[in-house]
PDB file of C-alpha atoms and ligand atoms in Angstrom:
ATOM      1  CA  UNK A 838      60.803  64.667 108.350  1.00 77.00           C
ATOM      2  CA  UNK A 839      58.756  62.626 105.840  1.00 93.00           C
ATOM      3  CA  UNK A 840      61.672  61.509 103.644  1.00 97.00           C
ATOM      4  CA  UNK A 841      63.281  59.677 106.883  1.00 98.00           C
ATOM      5  CA  UNK A 842      60.089  58.295 107.851  1.00 98.00           C
ATOM      6  CA  UNK A 843      59.636  54.498 107.932  1.00 98.00           C
ATOM      7  CA  UNK A 844      56.269  54.209 109.106  1.00 98.00           C
ATOM      8  CA  UNK A 845      54.503  51.151 108.020  1.00 97.00           C
ATOM      9  CA  UNK A 846      57.968  49.590 106.689  1.00 98.00           C
ATOM     10  CA  UNK A 847      58.999  46.163 107.837  1.00 99.00           C
ATOM     11  CA  UNK A 848      62.873  45.443 108.360  1.00 99.00           C
ATOM     12  CA  UNK A 849      65.199  42.638 108.729  1.00 99.00           C
ATOM     13  CA  UNK A 850      68.286  43.508 110.685  1.00 99.00           C
ATOM     14  CA  UNK A 851      70.872  40.837 111.147  1.00 99.00           C
ATOM     15  CA  UNK A 852      73.644  40.971 114.118  1.00 98.00           C
ATOM     16  CA  UNK A 853      70.913  43.105 115.727  1.00 98.00           C
ATOM     17  CA  UNK A 854      71.757  41.987 119.228  1.00 98.00           C
ATOM     18  CA  UNK A 855      74.471  44.647 120.062  1.00 98.00           C
ATOM     19  CA  UNK A 856      76.741  47.305 118.521  1.00 98.00           C
ATOM     20  CA  UNK A 857      75.869  48.795 115.151  1.00 98.00           C
ATOM     21  CA  UNK A 858      73.057  46.285 114.545  1.00 98.00           C
ATOM     22  CA  UNK A 859      71.145  47.130 117.696  1.00 98.00           C
ATOM     23  CA  UNK A 860      71.599  50.833 117.139  1.00 98.00           C
ATOM     24  CA  UNK A 861      70.238  50.330 113.509  1.00 99.00           C
ATOM     25  CA  UNK A 862      67.186  48.420 114.747  1.00 99.00           C
ATOM     26  CA  UNK A 863      66.391  50.974 117.348  1.00 98.00           C
ATOM     27  CA  UNK A 864      66.790  53.850 114.709  1.00 98.00           C
ATOM     28  CA  UNK A 865      64.604  52.199 112.522  1.00 99.00           C
ATOM     29  CA  UNK A 866      61.868  51.833 115.316  1.00 98.00           C
ATOM     30  CA  UNK A 867      62.151  55.293 116.148  1.00 98.00           C
ATOM     31  CA  UNK A 868      61.346  56.262 112.494  1.00 98.00           C
ATOM     32  CA  UNK A 869      58.191  53.807 112.628  1.00 98.00           C
ATOM     33  CA  UNK A 870      59.353  50.526 111.452  1.00 98.00           C
ATOM     34  CA  UNK A 871      58.599  47.020 112.878  1.00 99.00           C
ATOM     35  CA  UNK A 872      61.679  44.924 112.842  1.00 99.00           C
ATOM     36  CA  UNK A 873      62.875  41.226 112.628  1.00 99.00           C
ATOM     37  CA  UNK A 874      65.966  40.896 114.910  1.00 99.00           C
ATOM     38  CA  UNK A 875      68.617  38.228 113.822  1.00 99.00           C
ATOM     39  CA  UNK A 876      71.514  36.896 115.885  1.00 98.00           C
ATOM     40  CA  UNK A 877      72.750  33.843 117.702  1.00 98.00           C
ATOM     41  CA  UNK A 878      71.806  35.229 121.283  1.00 98.00           C
ATOM     42  CA  UNK A 879      68.053  34.941 121.754  1.00 98.00           C
ATOM     43  CA  UNK A 880      68.438  36.163 125.131  1.00 98.00           C
ATOM     44  CA  UNK A 881      70.279  39.710 123.837  1.00 98.00           C
ATOM     45  CA  UNK A 882      67.899  40.060 121.034  1.00 98.00           C
ATOM     46  CA  UNK A 883      65.100  39.848 123.689  1.00 98.00           C
ATOM     47  CA  UNK A 884      66.776  42.839 125.461  1.00 98.00           C
ATOM     48  CA  UNK A 885      66.695  44.848 121.890  1.00 98.00           C
ATOM     49  CA  UNK A 886      62.989  43.668 121.414  1.00 98.00           C
ATOM     50  CA  UNK A 887      62.099  45.529 124.584  1.00 98.00           C
ATOM     51  CA  UNK A 888      63.786  48.724 123.522  1.00 98.00           C
ATOM     52  CA  UNK A 889      61.705  48.438 120.048  1.00 98.00           C
ATOM     53  CA  UNK A 890      58.526  47.863 121.914  1.00 98.00           C
ATOM     54  CA  UNK A 891      59.173  50.607 124.405  1.00 98.00           C
ATOM     55  CA  UNK A 892      59.117  52.822 121.100  1.00 98.00           C
ATOM     56  CA  UNK A 893      55.496  51.398 120.062  1.00 98.00           C
ATOM     57  CA  UNK A 894      57.029  49.362 117.450  1.00 98.00           C
ATOM     58  CA  UNK A 895      56.679  45.372 116.916  1.00 98.00           C
ATOM     59  CA  UNK A 896      59.995  43.229 117.142  1.00 98.00           C
ATOM     60  CA  UNK A 897      60.293  39.763 116.233  1.00 98.00           C
ATOM     61  CA  UNK A 898      63.247  37.725 117.763  1.00 98.00           C
ATOM     62  CA  UNK A 899      64.575  35.249 115.567  1.00 98.00           C
ATOM     63  CA  UNK A 900      67.852  33.504 116.795  1.00 98.00           C
ATOM     64  CA  UNK A 901      70.004  32.259 113.898  1.00 98.00           C
ATOM     65  CA  UNK A 902      73.698  31.302 113.084  1.00 98.00           C
ATOM     66  CA  UNK A 903      74.000  33.207 109.865  1.00 98.00           C
ATOM     67  CA  UNK A 904      77.217  31.602 109.271  1.00 98.00           C
ATOM     68  CA  UNK A 905      74.807  28.467 107.874  1.00 97.00           C
ATOM     69  CA  UNK A 906      73.386  29.608 104.540  1.00 97.00           C
ATOM     70  CA  UNK A 907      70.510  27.407 105.545  1.00 98.00           C
ATOM     71  CA  UNK A 908      69.776  29.136 108.770  1.00 98.00           C
ATOM     72  CA  UNK A 909      70.060  32.376 107.144  1.00 98.00           C
ATOM     73  CA  UNK A 910      67.495  31.445 104.222  1.00 98.00           C
ATOM     74  CA  UNK A 911      65.109  30.329 107.265  1.00 98.00           C
ATOM     75  CA  UNK A 912      65.709  33.377 108.941  1.00 98.00           C
ATOM     76  CA  UNK A 913      64.462  35.272 105.700  1.00 98.00           C
ATOM     77  CA  UNK A 914      61.366  33.237 105.569  1.00 98.00           C
ATOM     78  CA  UNK A 915      60.311  33.651 109.279  1.00 98.00           C
ATOM     79  CA  UNK A 916      61.132  37.270 108.938  1.00 98.00           C
ATOM     80  CA  UNK A 917      58.517  37.384 105.958  1.00 98.00           C
ATOM     81  CA  UNK A 918      56.234  35.191 107.778  1.00 98.00           C
ATOM     82  CA  UNK A 919      55.899  37.389 110.952  1.00 98.00           C
ATOM     83  CA  UNK A 920      56.277  40.694 109.506  1.00 98.00           C
ATOM     84  CA  UNK A 921      54.085  39.916 106.575  1.00 98.00           C
ATOM     85  CA  UNK A 922      56.504  41.500 104.123  1.00 98.00           C
ATOM     86  CA  UNK A 923      59.983  42.963 104.037  1.00 99.00           C
ATOM     87  CA  UNK A 924      60.959  46.355 102.943  1.00 98.00           C
ATOM     88  CA  UNK A 925      64.381  46.854 104.205  1.00 99.00           C
ATOM     89  CA  UNK A 926      67.033  44.376 104.665  1.00 99.00           C
ATOM     90  CA  UNK A 927      70.418  45.142 106.654  1.00 99.00           C
ATOM     91  CA  UNK A 928      73.188  42.466 106.388  1.00 99.00           C
ATOM     92  CA  UNK A 929      74.976  43.878 109.401  1.00 98.00           C
ATOM     93  CA  UNK A 930      75.996  40.451 111.161  1.00 98.00           C
ATOM     94  CA  UNK A 931      79.885  40.228 110.837  1.00 98.00           C
ATOM     95  CA  UNK A 932      83.344  40.883 112.173  1.00 98.00           C
ATOM     96  CA  UNK A 933      86.643  39.146 112.765  1.00 97.00           C
ATOM     97  CA  UNK A 934      87.673  37.734 116.334  1.00 95.00           C
ATOM     98  CA  UNK A 935      91.326  37.574 115.353  1.00 96.00           C
ATOM     99  CA  UNK A 936      94.166  39.484 113.728  1.00 96.00           C
ATOM    100  CA  UNK A 937      97.220  37.501 112.294  1.00 98.00           C
ATOM    101  CA  UNK A 938      99.775  37.832 109.814  1.00 98.00           C
ATOM    102  CA  UNK A 939      98.583  36.107 106.566  1.00 98.00           C
ATOM    103  CA  UNK A 940     101.630  33.859 106.380  1.00 98.00           C
ATOM    104  CA  UNK A 941     100.295  32.321 109.944  1.00 98.00           C
ATOM    105  CA  UNK A 942      96.646  32.270 108.913  1.00 98.00           C
ATOM    106  CA  UNK A 943      94.874  28.834 109.285  1.00 98.00           C
ATOM    107  CA  UNK A 944      92.742  28.118 106.451  1.00 98.00           C
ATOM    108  CA  UNK A 945      89.955  27.345 108.496  1.00 98.00           C
ATOM    109  CA  UNK A 946      90.246  30.849 109.922  1.00 98.00           C
ATOM    110  CA  UNK A 947      89.681  32.205 106.207  1.00 98.00           C
ATOM    111  CA  UNK A 948      86.494  30.095 105.807  1.00 98.00           C
ATOM    112  CA  UNK A 949      84.981  31.241 109.178  1.00 98.00           C
ATOM    113  CA  UNK A 950      85.413  34.831 108.368  1.00 98.00           C
ATOM    114  CA  UNK A 951      84.248  34.287 104.635  1.00 98.00           C
ATOM    115  CA  UNK A 952      80.970  32.599 105.987  1.00 98.00           C
ATOM    116  CA  UNK A 953      80.427  35.107 108.581  1.00 98.00           C
ATOM    117  CA  UNK A 954      81.037  38.434 106.600  1.00 98.00           C
ATOM    118  CA  UNK A 955      80.383  37.519 102.747  1.00 98.00           C
ATOM    119  CA  UNK A 956      78.319  33.943 102.785  1.00 98.00           C
ATOM    120  CA  UNK A 957      75.912  35.064 105.365  1.00 98.00           C
ATOM    121  CA  UNK A 958      74.952  38.486 103.622  1.00 98.00           C
ATOM    122  CA  UNK A 959      75.021  36.478 100.178  1.00 98.00           C
ATOM    123  CA  UNK A 960      72.459  33.793 101.505  1.00 98.00           C
ATOM    124  CA  UNK A 961      70.070  36.480 102.850  1.00 99.00           C
ATOM    125  CA  UNK A 962      70.170  38.496  99.696  1.00 99.00           C
ATOM    126  CA  UNK A 963      69.583  35.233  97.522  1.00 98.00           C
ATOM    127  CA  UNK A 964      66.741  34.118 100.021  1.00 98.00           C
ATOM    128  CA  UNK A 965      65.029  37.561  99.819  1.00 99.00           C
ATOM    129  CA  UNK A 966      65.478  38.282  96.235  1.00 98.00           C
ATOM    130  CA  UNK A 967      62.038  36.665  94.737  1.00 98.00           C
ATOM    131  CA  UNK A 968      60.429  38.438  97.595  1.00 98.00           C
ATOM    132  CA  UNK A 969      61.818  41.875  96.928  1.00 98.00           C
ATOM    133  CA  UNK A 970      61.645  41.442  93.249  1.00 98.00           C
ATOM    134  CA  UNK A 971      58.142  40.339  93.295  1.00 98.00           C
ATOM    135  CA  UNK A 972      57.017  43.251  95.319  1.00 98.00           C
ATOM    136  CA  UNK A 973      58.802  45.801  92.983  1.00 98.00           C
ATOM    137  CA  UNK A 974      60.419  47.846  95.823  1.00 98.00           C
ATOM    138  CA  UNK A 975      63.104  47.366  98.746  1.00 98.00           C
ATOM    139  CA  UNK A 976      66.270  48.711 100.100  1.00 99.00           C
ATOM    140  CA  UNK A 977      69.063  46.257 101.043  1.00 99.00           C
ATOM    141  CA  UNK A 978      71.924  47.589 103.105  1.00 99.00           C
ATOM    142  CA  UNK A 979      74.929  45.668 103.254  1.00 99.00           C
ATOM    143  CA  UNK A 980      77.419  46.644 106.119  1.00 99.00           C
ATOM    144  CA  UNK A 981      80.824  46.390 104.779  1.00 98.00           C
ATOM    145  CA  UNK A 982      83.982  48.156 106.097  1.00 98.00           C
ATOM    146  CA  UNK A 983      86.836  50.561 105.379  1.00 98.00           C
ATOM    147  CA  UNK A 984      88.695  47.428 105.598  1.00 97.00           C
ATOM    148  CA  UNK A 985      86.924  46.356 102.422  1.00 98.00           C
ATOM    149  CA  UNK A 986      88.146  49.639 100.563  1.00 98.00           C
ATOM    150  CA  UNK A 987      91.955  49.188 100.611  1.00 95.00           C
ATOM    151  CA  UNK A 988      94.126  47.057 102.608  1.00 96.00           C
ATOM    152  CA  UNK A 989      93.692  45.350 105.833  1.00 97.00           C
ATOM    153  CA  UNK A 990      96.665  44.250 107.278  1.00 96.00           C
ATOM    154  CA  UNK A 991      96.483  41.100 109.767  1.00 97.00           C
ATOM    155  CA  UNK A 992      93.047  40.991 108.758  1.00 98.00           C
ATOM    156  CA  UNK A 993      93.282  39.867 105.150  1.00 98.00           C
ATOM    157  CA  UNK A 994      90.120  37.395 105.268  1.00 98.00           C
ATOM    158  CA  UNK A 995      87.952  40.253 106.618  1.00 98.00           C
ATOM    159  CA  UNK A 996      89.279  42.796 104.147  1.00 98.00           C
ATOM    160  CA  UNK A 997      88.856  40.341 101.241  1.00 98.00           C
ATOM    161  CA  UNK A 998      85.196  39.345 102.521  1.00 98.00           C
ATOM    162  CA  UNK A 999      83.990  42.811 102.758  1.00 98.00           C
ATOM    163  CA  UNK A1000      85.519  43.902  99.304  1.00 98.00           C
ATOM    164  CA  UNK A1001      83.740  41.118  98.050  1.00 99.00           C
ATOM    165  CA  UNK A1002      80.686  42.170  99.810  1.00 99.00           C
ATOM    166  CA  UNK A1003      80.918  45.705  97.894  1.00 99.00           C
ATOM    167  CA  UNK A1004      81.263  43.830  94.775  1.00 98.00           C
ATOM    168  CA  UNK A1005      78.024  41.990  95.391  1.00 99.00           C
ATOM    169  CA  UNK A1006      76.378  45.122  96.504  1.00 99.00           C
ATOM    170  CA  UNK A1007      77.134  46.900  92.955  1.00 98.00           C
ATOM    171  CA  UNK A1008      76.179  43.661  90.992  1.00 99.00           C
ATOM    172  CA  UNK A1009      73.066  43.315  92.605  1.00 99.00           C
ATOM    173  CA  UNK A1010      72.043  47.249  92.446  1.00 99.00           C
ATOM    174  CA  UNK A1011      72.526  46.821  88.619  1.00 99.00           C
ATOM    175  CA  UNK A1012      70.598  43.434  88.302  1.00 98.00           C
ATOM    176  CA  UNK A1013      67.693  44.701  90.697  1.00 99.00           C
ATOM    177  CA  UNK A1014      67.445  48.463  89.619  1.00 98.00           C
ATOM    178  CA  UNK A1015      64.766  48.028  87.150  1.00 98.00           C
ATOM    179  CA  UNK A1016      62.808  46.222  89.609  1.00 98.00           C
ATOM    180  CA  UNK A1017      62.772  49.045  92.137  1.00 98.00           C
ATOM    181  CA  UNK A1018      65.065  47.251  94.577  1.00 99.00           C
ATOM    182  CA  UNK A1019      68.127  49.412  95.850  1.00 99.00           C
ATOM    183  CA  UNK A1020      71.117  47.859  97.072  1.00 99.00           C
ATOM    184  CA  UNK A1021      73.782  49.989  98.967  1.00 99.00           C
ATOM    185  CA  UNK A1022      76.904  49.336 101.363  1.00 99.00           C
ATOM    186  CA  UNK A1023      77.815  51.055 104.453  1.00 98.00           C
ATOM    187  CA  UNK A1024      81.406  51.433 105.399  1.00 98.00           C
ATOM    188  CA  UNK A1025      81.975  52.070 108.902  1.00 98.00           C
ATOM    189  CA  UNK A1026      85.482  53.013 110.099  1.00 98.00           C
ATOM    190  CA  UNK A1027      86.682  52.505 113.675  1.00 98.00           C
ATOM    191  CA  UNK A1028      83.475  52.372 115.816  1.00 98.00           C
ATOM    192  CA  UNK A1029      83.524  51.672 119.543  1.00 98.00           C
ATOM    193  CA  UNK A1030      81.583  48.360 120.145  1.00 98.00           C
ATOM    194  CA  UNK A1031      82.271  45.076 121.651  1.00 95.00           C
ATOM    195  CA  UNK A1032      84.103  43.924 118.304  1.00 95.00           C
ATOM    196  CA  UNK A1033      86.890  46.178 119.256  1.00 95.00           C
ATOM    197  CA  UNK A1034      86.605  46.544 122.965  1.00 95.00           C
ATOM    198  CA  UNK A1035      90.266  45.274 123.356  1.00 93.00           C
ATOM    199  CA  UNK A1036      91.613  48.267 121.232  1.00 93.00           C
ATOM    200  CA  UNK A1037      89.264  51.236 122.733  1.00 96.00           C
ATOM    201  CA  UNK A1038      89.489  50.032 126.398  1.00 95.00           C
ATOM    202  CA  UNK A1039      93.448  50.197 126.283  1.00 96.00           C
ATOM    203  CA  UNK A1040      94.231  54.027 126.490  1.00 96.00           C
ATOM    204  CA  UNK A1041      97.544  53.666 124.563  1.00 97.00           C
ATOM    205  CA  UNK A1042      96.084  51.353 121.978  1.00 96.00           C
ATOM    206  CA  UNK A1043      93.004  53.243 121.581  1.00 97.00           C
ATOM    207  CA  UNK A1044      95.176  56.756 121.142  1.00 97.00           C
ATOM    208  CA  UNK A1045      97.107  54.871 118.458  1.00 96.00           C
ATOM    209  CA  UNK A1046      94.305  53.877 116.793  1.00 95.00           C
ATOM    210  CA  UNK A1047      92.441  56.980 116.430  1.00 97.00           C
ATOM    211  CA  UNK A1048      95.677  58.763 115.872  1.00 97.00           C
ATOM    212  CA  UNK A1049      95.200  57.716 112.164  1.00 94.00           C
ATOM    213  CA  UNK A1050      91.596  59.158 112.132  1.00 98.00           C
ATOM    214  CA  UNK A1051      91.380  62.851 110.759  1.00 98.00           C
ATOM    215  CA  UNK A1052      88.664  63.433 113.260  1.00 98.00           C
ATOM    216  CA  UNK A1053      90.801  61.670 116.123  1.00 98.00           C
ATOM    217  CA  UNK A1054      88.096  59.758 117.980  1.00 98.00           C
ATOM    218  CA  UNK A1055      85.996  56.543 117.638  1.00 98.00           C
ATOM    219  CA  UNK A1056      82.789  56.593 115.852  1.00 98.00           C
ATOM    220  CA  UNK A1057      79.492  55.482 117.897  1.00 98.00           C
ATOM    221  CA  UNK A1058      77.072  52.796 116.776  1.00 98.00           C
ATOM    222  CA  UNK A1059      74.487  55.752 116.501  1.00 98.00           C
ATOM    223  CA  UNK A1060      76.607  57.416 113.906  1.00 98.00           C
ATOM    224  CA  UNK A1061      76.429  54.480 111.852  1.00 98.00           C
ATOM    225  CA  UNK A1062      72.734  53.967 112.505  1.00 98.00           C
ATOM    226  CA  UNK A1063      71.566  57.244 110.980  1.00 98.00           C
ATOM    227  CA  UNK A1064      73.333  56.849 107.641  1.00 98.00           C
ATOM    228  CA  UNK A1065      71.825  53.299 107.823  1.00 99.00           C
ATOM    229  CA  UNK A1066      68.519  55.131 108.248  1.00 98.00           C
ATOM    230  CA  UNK A1067      69.188  57.524 105.424  1.00 98.00           C
ATOM    231  CA  UNK A1068      69.915  54.129 103.064  1.00 99.00           C
ATOM    232  CA  UNK A1069      66.583  52.590 104.021  1.00 98.00           C
ATOM    233  CA  UNK A1070      64.484  55.667 103.664  1.00 98.00           C
ATOM    234  CA  UNK A1071      62.960  57.702 100.704  1.00 98.00           C
ATOM    235  CA  UNK A1072      65.544  60.224 101.369  1.00 98.00           C
ATOM    236  CA  UNK A1073      68.093  58.098  99.303  1.00 98.00           C
ATOM    237  CA  UNK A1074      65.385  56.990  96.651  1.00 98.00           C
ATOM    238  CA  UNK A1075      67.632  57.536  93.665  1.00 98.00           C
ATOM    239  CA  UNK A1076      70.728  55.963  95.254  1.00 98.00           C
ATOM    240  CA  UNK A1077      71.843  52.392  94.431  1.00 99.00           C
ATOM    241  CA  UNK A1078      75.010  50.795  94.052  1.00 99.00           C
ATOM    242  CA  UNK A1079      76.853  53.108  96.250  1.00 99.00           C
ATOM    243  CA  UNK A1080      79.272  52.831  99.203  1.00 98.00           C
ATOM    244  CA  UNK A1081      78.522  55.383 102.018  1.00 98.00           C
ATOM    245  CA  UNK A1082      81.820  55.812 104.018  1.00 98.00           C
ATOM    246  CA  UNK A1083      81.316  56.961 107.535  1.00 98.00           C
ATOM    247  CA  UNK A1084      84.960  56.730 109.003  1.00 98.00           C
ATOM    248  CA  UNK A1085      85.834  60.265 110.474  1.00 98.00           C
ATOM    249  CA  UNK A1086      87.941  60.811 107.283  1.00 98.00           C
ATOM    250  CA  UNK A1087      90.015  57.782 107.664  1.00 97.00           C
ATOM    251  CA  UNK A1088      89.830  56.555 104.268  1.00 96.00           C
ATOM    252  CA  UNK A1089      90.751  59.842 102.681  1.00 96.00           C
ATOM    253  CA  UNK A1090      93.863  60.626 104.832  1.00 91.00           C
TER     254      UNK A1090
HETATM  255  N1  NAP B 789      83.013  48.113 115.161  1.00 59.69           N
HETATM  256  C1  NAP B 789      83.763  48.632 113.837  1.00 59.69           C
HETATM  257  O1  NAP B 789      84.736  49.466 114.175  1.00 59.69           O
HETATM  258  C2  NAP B 789      83.372  48.292 112.645  1.00 59.69           C
HETATM  259  C3  NAP B 789      84.254  48.863 111.517  1.00 59.69           C
HETATM  260  C4  NAP B 789      83.850  48.358 110.119  1.00 59.69           C
HETATM  261  C5  NAP B 789      82.733  47.347 109.954  1.00 59.69           C
HETATM  262  N2  NAP B 789      82.054  46.951 111.046  1.00 59.69           N
HETATM  263  C6  NAP B 789      81.019  45.908 110.595  1.00 59.69           C
HETATM  264  O2  NAP B 789      79.780  46.363 111.156  1.00 59.69           O
HETATM  265  C7  NAP B 789      79.131  45.192 111.622  1.00 59.69           C
HETATM  266  C8  NAP B 789      78.630  45.125 113.146  1.00 59.69           C
HETATM  267  O3  NAP B 789      79.705  45.273 113.779  1.00 59.69           O
HETATM  268  P1  NAP B 789      79.768  45.555 115.460  1.00 59.69           P
HETATM  269  O4  NAP B 789      81.058  46.626 115.662  1.00 59.69           O
HETATM  270  O5  NAP B 789      78.469  46.071 115.895  1.00 59.69           O
HETATM  271  O6  NAP B 789      80.051  44.355 115.925  1.00 59.69           O
HETATM  272  P2  NAP B 789      79.591  43.358 117.248  1.00 59.69           P
HETATM  273  O7  NAP B 789      79.370  44.398 118.409  1.00 59.69           O
HETATM  274  O8  NAP B 789      80.506  42.664 117.555  1.00 59.69           O
HETATM  275  O9  NAP B 789      78.056  42.735 116.798  1.00 59.69           O
HETATM  276  C9  NAP B 789      78.312  41.876 115.857  1.00 59.69           C
HETATM  277  C10 NAP B 789      76.843  41.274 115.917  1.00 59.69           C
HETATM  278  O10 NAP B 789      76.921  40.157 114.824  1.00 59.69           O
HETATM  279  C11 NAP B 789      76.127  39.077 115.394  1.00 59.69           C
HETATM  280  N3  NAP B 789      76.875  37.931 114.871  1.00 59.69           N
HETATM  281  C12 NAP B 789      78.085  37.565 115.198  1.00 59.69           C
HETATM  282  N4  NAP B 789      78.201  36.278 114.529  1.00 59.69           N
HETATM  283  C13 NAP B 789      76.907  35.889 114.067  1.00 59.69           C
HETATM  284  C14 NAP B 789      76.522  34.855 113.394  1.00 59.69           C
HETATM  285  N5  NAP B 789      77.368  33.437 113.178  1.00 59.69           N
HETATM  286  N6  NAP B 789      75.239  34.569 113.303  1.00 59.69           N
HETATM  287  C15 NAP B 789      74.482  35.548 113.536  1.00 59.69           C
HETATM  288  N7  NAP B 789      74.685  36.927 114.014  1.00 59.69           N
HETATM  289  C16 NAP B 789      76.162  36.965 114.179  1.00 59.69           C
HETATM  290  C17 NAP B 789      76.378  39.626 116.887  1.00 59.69           C
HETATM  291  O11 NAP B 789      75.493  38.597 117.822  1.00 59.69           O
HETATM  292  P3  NAP B 789      75.526  37.257 118.187  1.00 59.69           P
HETATM  293  O12 NAP B 789      76.629  37.365 119.260  1.00 59.69           O
HETATM  294  O13 NAP B 789      74.161  37.224 119.202  1.00 59.69           O
HETATM  295  O14 NAP B 789      75.206  36.405 117.291  1.00 59.69           O
HETATM  296  C18 NAP B 789      76.286  40.661 117.113  1.00 59.69           C
HETATM  297  O15 NAP B 789      74.790  41.168 116.978  1.00 59.69           O
HETATM  298  C19 NAP B 789      80.047  43.963 111.118  1.00 59.69           C
HETATM  299  O16 NAP B 789      79.590  43.563 109.905  1.00 59.69           O
HETATM  300  C20 NAP B 789      81.337  44.604 111.387  1.00 59.69           C
HETATM  301  O17 NAP B 789      82.168  43.783 110.308  1.00 59.69           O
HETATM  302  C21 NAP B 789      82.231  47.391 112.156  1.00 59.69           C
END
């Protein structure tokens, strides 16, 4: 369908080496886009690049630690340099590799989660702003979380970072709307990836986790990638500043 066609479009996807980011990069390539793939692991990105190339599209592997703001800006510069321009920017790199009660949280842990989940997306948006605003078009997709919509017990820094990312999304949507640049957030619920392997691999923990989800199952990375395709494509052409929640009903339960 033409409304979902990305032929000729150029996309930057962060956290593209596995999980949701990988699925988004592949879905975009299937829809016709060339992609710049960013994460820390060059080796894993090269595997994803092979998948993209098998679909007849071009992929550029750009290893970077996005917790470093300068590295994030450099990844944007290189993406534009290699692809010629950018139409779509997906800030997907993120996660939390620990859960802890807030009273026991080390402040260094707070900083680490903020840098990965908020500063990285902010730095990418800041670096890409002149390019997208100058071209007068573009779609930015910030991958937040249902944890950023309400409470995130034992994941307070992660929830706070994602809530701030949703706020940043709305502010940029308003500031950039007149220039033709759309900015939306995608909020996944429980999605089975490496990030939460410890939860879905354990049968009892997995059942307890999806027991809170009306649809009673984990989401897949592909079930996040197709809504991300919608946000990138003309299909969502009049949509900006919105939060698209894909969580099997969790946030309404
Ligand atoms: N899975 C879920 O249930 C769920 C729910 C809500 C929201 N989300 C959000 O969805 C996004 C993707 O999550 P996922 O489940 O796909 O996680 P994942 O499988 O752990 O993948 C995370 C991706 O981010 C990259 N990354 C991590 N740290 C990085 C850094 N410092 N610099 C650059 N890249 C980095 C990783 O690649 P490298 O290791 O190669 O750097 C990887 O490609 C995250 O923002 C997460 O918060 C996930």
